[in-house]
């Protein structure tokens, strides 16, 4: 296959991709700097088609954000509140059961569960949370807790990291979402989320989780103070971990939304940058099977375009998204299965309803 590039710097990148050679840090910077968005998209699409053909995945899922009270108060987060602050909430186990039962007549393949670090909740709450989901939805996968929450749960349980992960797994934890890494870089950490676990600890925890046989996703929060070099380094760190553990399932670039945050002066990410992040992930993360265009963050229309720029997954139906909408997201709070399938078909792809482990679901 030949591509006519407007930016000659993309030619050696495409040559490497065609040979199956790994991209370097310089290649990554070149991808982010290119003016030839369409040329970049065609390289990413070449890799995407080779792996997934015309398939585009989605999952029937529901988000459950059990509390927004969080002691970390990251500067980019509009969702977190202090205890007693207006709008602060904690869902009891009964409340969670009620929310699950409200949808019981609908199919459900995955429950996506994350929340803040709330000092009033004990370790038993988290065990009961997993158990109640398994009780109400025994056939759905529970995708719960980021490495940040796992670190905190190990602290409050008084157990070792290994024991904590095992206790959660025994109670029903099937897989973990990718949040919490943000940008694996000390400068960005110290400036934007100093109370959250740092780079080394995140890597230590994710490796332990993979070792315990639990797969996770990975993310990168982009569009704030990070440099292009820091983005590429983040992706290369994830690639190294994946070489070692093979425990990552999908990568999801997360576009920063600044409304109601301490960084509200920052403009929204551009469509060009959103698509470059999808393509960069597809090309640099050569050992990741799945790249998600998370429609909640970049909007339904751009997510459709992203399927032509390396993405093979649109995430899910979600039902009620809170984290990004508190920070000003304009997308819907949830989509129906029909809407997801129509979006995929309208982009020229074949929808595949999948479970959390990318097995097709035919119910
Ligand atoms: O870790 C917080 C991010 C993440 C903002 O694994 C923000 O399948 C944008 O990780 N603007 C949570 N982003 C969401 C997440 C996720 C979402 C969908 C699927 C999966 C998956 C994972 O949201 C946080 C943080 O990086 N976030 N505040 C904000 N203002
Ligand atoms: Fe807490 Fe997560 Fe928000 Fe940081 S991003 S303040 S850890 S809820």
PDB file of C-alpha atoms and ligand atoms in Angstrom, residues 70 72-74 76-77 79-80 115-117 148 182 196, ligand 2:
ATOM      1  CA  UNK A  70     -12.187  12.486  47.679  1.00  0.00           C
ATOM      2  CA  UNK A  72      -6.894  13.854  46.800  1.00  0.00           C
ATOM      3  CA  UNK A  73      -8.568  16.890  45.199  1.00  0.00           C
ATOM      4  CA  UNK A  74      -6.548  16.753  41.971  1.00  0.00           C
ATOM      5  CA  UNK A  76      -7.924  18.878  37.049  1.00  0.00           C
ATOM      6  CA  UNK A  77     -10.931  17.197  38.684  1.00  0.00           C
ATOM      7  CA  UNK A  79     -16.040  15.779  40.197  1.00  0.00           C
ATOM      8  CA  UNK A  80     -14.505  15.547  43.673  1.00  0.00           C
ATOM      9  CA  UNK A 115     -15.158   6.703  43.029  1.00  0.00           C
ATOM     10  CA  UNK A 116     -13.201   9.120  45.187  1.00  0.00           C
ATOM     11  CA  UNK A 117     -10.957   8.280  48.151  1.00  0.00           C
ATOM     12  CA  UNK A 148      -5.215   4.859  42.964  1.00  0.00           C
ATOM     13  CA  UNK A 182      -3.059  10.654  34.198  1.00  0.00           C
ATOM     14  CA  UNK A 196      -2.372  11.118  44.268  1.00  0.00           C
TER      15      UNK A 196
HETATM   16 FE1  LIG B   2     -10.131  12.148  43.536  1.00  0.00          FE
HETATM   17 FE2  LIG B   2      -9.914  10.852  41.214  1.00  0.00          FE
HETATM   18 FE3  LIG B   2     -10.889  13.378  41.252  1.00  0.00          FE
HETATM   19 FE4  LIG B   2      -8.289  12.938  41.776  1.00  0.00          FE
HETATM   20  S1  LIG B   2      -9.341  12.517  39.802  1.00  0.00           S
HETATM   21  S2  LIG B   2      -9.693  14.239  42.961  1.00  0.00           S
HETATM   22  S3  LIG B   2      -8.338  10.953  42.849  1.00  0.00           S
HETATM   23  S4  LIG B   2     -11.842  11.569  42.182  1.00  0.00           S
END
